[in-house]
Amino acid sequence: MKKLWLLLGSAVLSTQAFAAALVPPPGYFAAVDIDDKAPRGCTAPPAPYTASLQFRSKYEGSDKARATLNPAAEKAFRKKTADISEMERGVSKMVMQYMREGQRPQLECTLQWLGSWAQANALLSTDYNHTGMSMRKWALGSLSSAFLRLKFSKSQPLAPYRSQTQVIESWFSKLADQVVKDWSGRPLDKVNNHAYWAAWSVMSTAVATNRHDLFDWSVKQFRVAANQVDKDGFLPNELKRRQRALAYHNYSLPPLAMVASFAQANGVDLRNENNGALRRLGEKVIEGVEDQKSFDKKTGKGQDMTELKKHSKFAWLEPWCELYPCSAETREWKDEMGPYKTFRLGGDVTQVFHPKKGGGS
């Protein structure tokens, strides 16, 4: 019996050892460009955030729709999370600059920033509220997805920095384990855009650390999300946001489109889940941006279009139009608003999916 268990254990280890390494979509393998500009200086990283993740919500005091901003609470939230936001934006910006210019000081500065937070075990506090665990998964997605461009570039910029990258990847891995704990087992009426962004952060980290267990968890969350999309392309839990329903449908698309794109790169086709749910959702949002009547009718409220005036909010169109055939009109609309840069998806999304169209500061 003991011998049998040893053989079974060996078989499991063998299967794991020979499992195909996880990869991102092809654009992440792009070479680093070289520019002879004078090297940029390296500013000190923000202090690693190791305190409690108890933050006020910008919707504090709102009703169940969670759609009315509380200016005082938002100001307090922005102040307390300033270092986290600076870290997310700063790393994303430095990676984009490095990929365009290829100056080693830029790369080393990026690794210094990430390494300082990794060594401090930042963002791993177990004292957190909903807003705190939301910040954790957003930050993980921002940082790990920017890191992917360095890790997978065919220029292999990280090759001389193996010990530093191991520390960073170990930290990403620990953060992802905590994100999985934070967002697992939630009742379906509580599964909304936050869970989708958690799935994206875990997917990005899965590929950065080659962890198939994280990949599988992210795919599972995508399938839950896909099965929430009704036959008309609506997400019931985002309709609850009333005047912000369209904005939150749109906000749900970037993580879902990226998860599906990464799954596709690893041989898992999620495009047809729930009869093409992701396609229906995207088409409903495109229709809603043009004419809000269907959302107004569903929610009983006129839609707040403020967030939808920001072109970066439509970065999901890049992966989505690779997953599904977009109409000529949609592609034209997409290209007019692009190129798309958003730190929550790791920086220059257009450069990843359409290398010739990206660029700029």
XYZ file of C-alpha atoms in Angstrom:
361
model
C 0.000 0.000 0.000
C 2.813 2.370 0.902
C 4.450 1.656 -2.437
C 1.164 2.420 -4.213
C 0.870 5.798 -2.472
C 4.449 6.626 -3.412
C 3.718 5.790 -7.037
C 0.545 7.897 -7.032
C 2.382 10.792 -5.419
C 5.138 10.529 -7.989
C 2.580 10.549 -10.802
C 0.950 13.731 -9.445
C 4.313 15.474 -9.139
C 5.231 14.359 -12.631
C 1.976 15.748 -14.039
C 2.571 19.072 -12.297
C 6.172 19.218 -13.449
C 5.256 18.686 -17.087
C 2.181 20.960 -17.137
C 2.618 23.613 -19.792
C 4.007 26.841 -18.432
C 1.402 29.577 -18.243
C 1.846 32.420 -20.707
C 0.223 35.791 -21.414
C -1.152 36.821 -24.837
C 1.507 37.211 -27.570
C 1.921 40.983 -27.210
C 3.589 40.546 -23.833
C 6.590 38.936 -25.536
C 7.491 42.183 -27.346
C 11.133 43.217 -27.305
C 12.284 46.236 -25.343
C 12.862 49.253 -27.564
C 16.149 51.107 -27.248
C 16.258 54.898 -27.132
C 19.447 56.863 -26.538
C 17.759 59.401 -24.294
C 19.571 60.411 -21.127
C 18.551 58.023 -18.330
C 15.768 59.227 -16.080
C 16.411 59.600 -12.372
C 14.883 57.209 -9.856
C 12.608 58.730 -7.253
C 12.192 57.025 -3.908
C 9.285 54.576 -3.766
C 6.298 55.363 -1.576
C 6.558 53.868 1.896
C 5.392 50.232 1.835
C 1.804 50.063 3.053
C 1.780 47.564 5.924
C -0.966 49.092 8.083
C -4.557 47.956 8.501
C -6.621 47.843 5.317
C -9.613 49.513 6.921
C -10.677 52.324 4.578
C -13.770 54.479 4.279
C -15.904 53.938 1.180
C -16.542 56.848 -1.174
C -20.204 55.740 -1.102
C -20.387 55.860 2.700
C -23.906 56.661 3.828
C -25.434 55.821 0.455
C -28.499 53.595 0.119
C -28.402 50.027 -1.222
C -27.687 51.299 -4.728
C -24.262 52.526 -3.532
C -24.443 55.228 -6.171
C -24.252 58.508 -4.232
C -20.763 59.845 -3.613
C -19.779 61.048 -0.140
C -17.166 63.800 -0.770
C -15.775 63.760 2.779
C -15.413 59.988 2.840
C -13.846 59.989 -0.628
C -11.303 62.600 0.454
C -10.397 60.529 3.519
C -10.102 57.404 1.362
C -7.855 59.122 -1.192
C -5.592 60.456 1.539
C -5.168 57.131 3.325
C -4.590 55.153 0.137
C -2.325 57.721 -1.563
C 0.831 55.602 -1.240
C -0.901 52.549 -2.731
C -2.166 54.560 -5.683
C 1.257 56.146 -6.196
C 2.796 52.675 -6.219
C 0.313 51.370 -8.806
C 0.646 54.355 -11.122
C 4.393 54.707 -10.654
C 5.276 51.108 -11.486
C 2.991 51.119 -14.510
C 4.529 54.336 -15.815
C 8.112 53.137 -15.289
C 7.477 49.850 -17.081
C 5.930 51.676 -20.048
C 8.910 54.038 -20.170
C 11.375 51.182 -19.964
C 9.661 49.204 -22.725
C 9.893 52.306 -24.966
C 13.385 53.471 -24.028
C 15.272 50.454 -22.705
C 17.319 52.389 -20.167
C 18.607 50.061 -17.426
C 18.161 52.654 -14.615
C 14.412 52.633 -15.373
C 14.292 48.868 -14.974
C 16.335 48.908 -11.790
C 14.148 51.654 -10.348
C 11.040 49.555 -11.063
C 12.597 46.560 -9.314
C 13.616 48.765 -6.396
C 10.038 49.954 -5.958
C 8.547 46.479 -6.205
C 11.287 44.946 -4.083
C 10.823 47.410 -1.230
C 7.124 46.555 -0.955
C 7.782 42.839 -1.378
C 10.383 42.755 1.394
C 8.002 44.596 3.711
C 5.125 42.181 2.924
C 3.003 45.192 2.051
C -0.773 44.964 1.619
C -0.964 41.639 3.478
C -2.759 42.862 6.587
C -5.538 40.556 7.752
C -7.278 43.509 9.386
C -9.416 44.778 6.539
C -12.885 45.784 5.452
C -14.529 45.510 2.022
C -12.834 48.642 0.707
C -9.489 47.403 2.020
C -9.667 44.039 0.324
C -10.790 45.839 -2.824
C -7.656 47.965 -2.748
C -5.525 44.847 -2.251
C -6.823 43.103 -5.375
C -6.691 46.268 -7.469
C -3.069 46.864 -6.476
C -2.088 43.263 -7.133
C -3.625 43.375 -10.602
C -1.906 46.673 -11.437
C 1.541 45.580 -10.267
C 1.588 41.996 -11.479
C 0.241 42.866 -14.936
C 2.880 45.589 -15.411
C 5.525 43.083 -14.274
C 4.372 40.621 -16.947
C 5.751 42.847 -19.707
C 9.203 42.612 -18.140
C 9.019 38.915 -17.376
C 7.899 37.757 -20.800
C 9.673 40.218 -23.084
C 11.864 38.324 -25.532
C 14.622 40.760 -24.556
C 14.718 38.984 -21.156
C 15.437 42.147 -19.158
C 14.990 40.358 -15.826
C 17.647 37.707 -16.494
C 20.379 39.502 -14.486
C 18.012 40.093 -11.560
C 16.854 36.594 -10.622
C 17.098 36.975 -6.843
C 15.162 40.261 -6.909
C 12.451 38.891 -9.158
C 12.054 35.811 -6.941
C 11.334 38.052 -3.955
C 8.791 40.047 -5.961
C 7.078 36.969 -7.377
C 6.901 35.379 -3.935
C 5.131 38.505 -2.654
C 2.728 38.483 -5.597
C 1.988 34.837 -4.830
C 1.193 35.571 -1.178
C -1.032 38.468 -2.170
C -2.891 36.294 -4.655
C -3.480 33.630 -1.989
C -5.020 36.297 0.218
C -7.135 37.677 -2.639
C -8.473 34.172 -3.246
C -9.426 33.948 0.451
C -10.976 37.417 0.349
C -13.218 36.758 -2.637
C -14.082 33.061 -2.449
C -17.439 31.697 -1.337
C -19.425 34.902 -1.651
C -23.192 34.557 -2.194
C -24.222 35.157 -5.800
C -26.131 38.320 -4.948
C -22.831 39.773 -3.695
C -20.718 38.719 -6.702
C -20.188 41.819 -8.810
C -17.470 43.834 -10.544
C -15.196 43.534 -7.491
C -15.088 39.754 -7.892
C -14.250 40.175 -11.576
C -11.337 42.465 -10.759
C -10.191 39.920 -8.180
C -10.251 37.273 -10.911
C -8.099 39.515 -13.123
C -5.523 40.153 -10.399
C -5.276 36.434 -9.690
C -5.044 35.558 -13.404
C -2.241 38.036 -13.954
C -0.409 36.691 -10.912
C -1.010 33.093 -11.978
C 0.869 33.769 -15.204
C 3.581 35.837 -13.474
C 4.252 33.006 -10.990
C 3.241 30.018 -13.164
C 0.640 28.825 -10.663
C -2.019 26.673 -12.260
C -4.142 26.665 -9.092
C -4.527 30.433 -9.344
C -5.265 30.172 -13.061
C -8.024 27.639 -12.368
C -9.554 29.844 -9.656
C -9.651 32.824 -12.010
C -11.291 30.785 -14.776
C -13.871 29.560 -12.274
C -14.693 33.146 -11.272
C -15.068 34.095 -14.922
C -17.591 31.301 -15.402
C -19.579 32.538 -12.407
C -19.578 36.022 -13.931
C -20.572 34.755 -17.370
C -23.538 32.941 -15.886
C -24.715 36.182 -14.282
C -25.156 37.823 -17.688
C -28.807 37.505 -18.674
C -30.137 36.836 -22.187
C -30.239 40.562 -22.939
C -26.664 41.238 -21.817
C -27.406 42.761 -18.417
C -25.650 42.019 -15.124
C -28.365 41.991 -12.427
C -25.991 42.951 -9.610
C -24.762 45.975 -11.577
C -28.312 47.072 -12.406
C -28.663 47.622 -8.653
C -26.358 50.628 -9.052
C -29.280 52.470 -10.635
C -27.965 55.720 -12.227
C -24.470 54.219 -12.340
C -25.574 50.864 -13.784
C -24.211 51.477 -17.289
C -20.918 52.755 -15.893
C -20.572 49.639 -13.741
C -21.468 47.315 -16.611
C -18.662 49.005 -18.513
C -16.366 48.744 -15.482
C -17.012 44.996 -15.339
C -15.696 44.460 -18.853
C -11.935 45.190 -18.521
C -11.191 42.380 -16.037
C -13.494 39.887 -17.746
C -12.076 40.575 -21.206
C -8.514 40.289 -19.896
C -9.215 37.026 -18.052
C -10.762 35.556 -21.198
C -7.812 36.731 -23.283
C -5.288 35.182 -20.883
C -7.304 31.965 -20.709
C -7.343 31.832 -24.521
C -3.548 32.160 -24.575
C -3.386 29.030 -22.420
C -5.774 26.889 -24.418
C -8.948 27.593 -22.421
C -11.659 29.105 -24.620
C -14.160 31.097 -22.548
C -15.766 32.989 -25.412
C -18.873 30.820 -25.569
C -19.563 30.495 -21.847
C -23.284 30.958 -21.239
C -23.944 31.318 -24.969
C -21.380 34.042 -25.527
C -22.091 36.028 -22.349
C -19.029 38.236 -22.617
C -19.970 39.179 -26.164
C -23.566 40.016 -25.101
C -22.281 42.134 -22.242
C -19.922 44.088 -24.487
C -22.594 44.635 -27.112
C -25.061 45.815 -24.459
C -22.578 48.388 -23.185
C -21.743 49.605 -26.703
C -25.470 49.970 -27.360
C -25.954 51.707 -24.006
C -23.230 54.269 -24.611
C -24.982 55.223 -27.844
C -28.487 55.217 -26.338
C -29.133 54.782 -22.612
C -32.856 53.999 -22.901
C -32.559 50.290 -22.113
C -30.563 51.034 -18.948
C -32.890 53.875 -17.956
C -35.865 51.534 -18.312
C -34.222 48.704 -16.366
C -33.155 50.908 -13.457
C -35.806 53.600 -13.445
C -33.034 56.188 -13.445
C -31.319 58.329 -16.048
C -27.731 57.154 -16.411
C -24.780 59.116 -15.048
C -22.363 59.280 -17.995
C -19.511 61.082 -16.197
C -17.154 58.095 -15.986
C -17.950 57.056 -19.538
C -16.445 60.258 -20.905
C -12.987 58.918 -19.999
C -11.557 57.036 -22.954
C -9.361 54.803 -20.780
C -12.532 53.229 -19.374
C -12.960 51.466 -22.713
C -9.577 49.710 -22.711
C -11.523 46.433 -22.667
C -12.247 46.938 -26.357
C -8.689 45.893 -27.226
C -8.875 42.327 -25.880
C -12.616 42.067 -26.608
C -12.145 42.832 -30.306
C -9.487 40.113 -30.433
C -11.823 37.589 -28.805
C -14.831 38.430 -30.980
C -15.178 39.896 -34.481
C -15.991 43.580 -33.955
C -18.004 45.540 -36.474
C -16.187 48.110 -38.592
C -18.102 50.811 -36.712
C -16.964 49.492 -33.317
C -13.356 49.199 -34.469
C -13.434 52.762 -35.758
C -14.877 53.959 -32.430
C -12.228 51.971 -30.565
C -9.375 53.397 -32.591
C -10.676 56.962 -32.287
C -10.547 56.741 -28.481
C -7.238 54.872 -28.280
C -4.457 54.221 -27.610
C -5.567 52.922 -24.230
C -3.436 53.222 -21.130
C -4.704 52.178 -17.732
C -2.523 51.175 -14.806
C -5.161 48.731 -13.548
C -4.478 46.580 -16.625
C -0.707 47.010 -16.449
C -0.220 50.112 -18.572
C -0.408 50.404 -22.341
C -3.119 47.929 -23.320
C -3.067 48.983 -26.967
C 0.682 48.382 -27.188
C 0.119 44.822 -25.963
C -2.691 43.943 -28.352
C -1.684 46.161 -31.297
C 2.029 47.028 -31.031
C 2.056 49.491 -33.951
C -0.789 51.533 -32.488
C 0.575 52.073 -28.959
C 3.160 54.496 -27.758
C 3.182 58.033 -26.508
C 3.733 59.205 -22.967
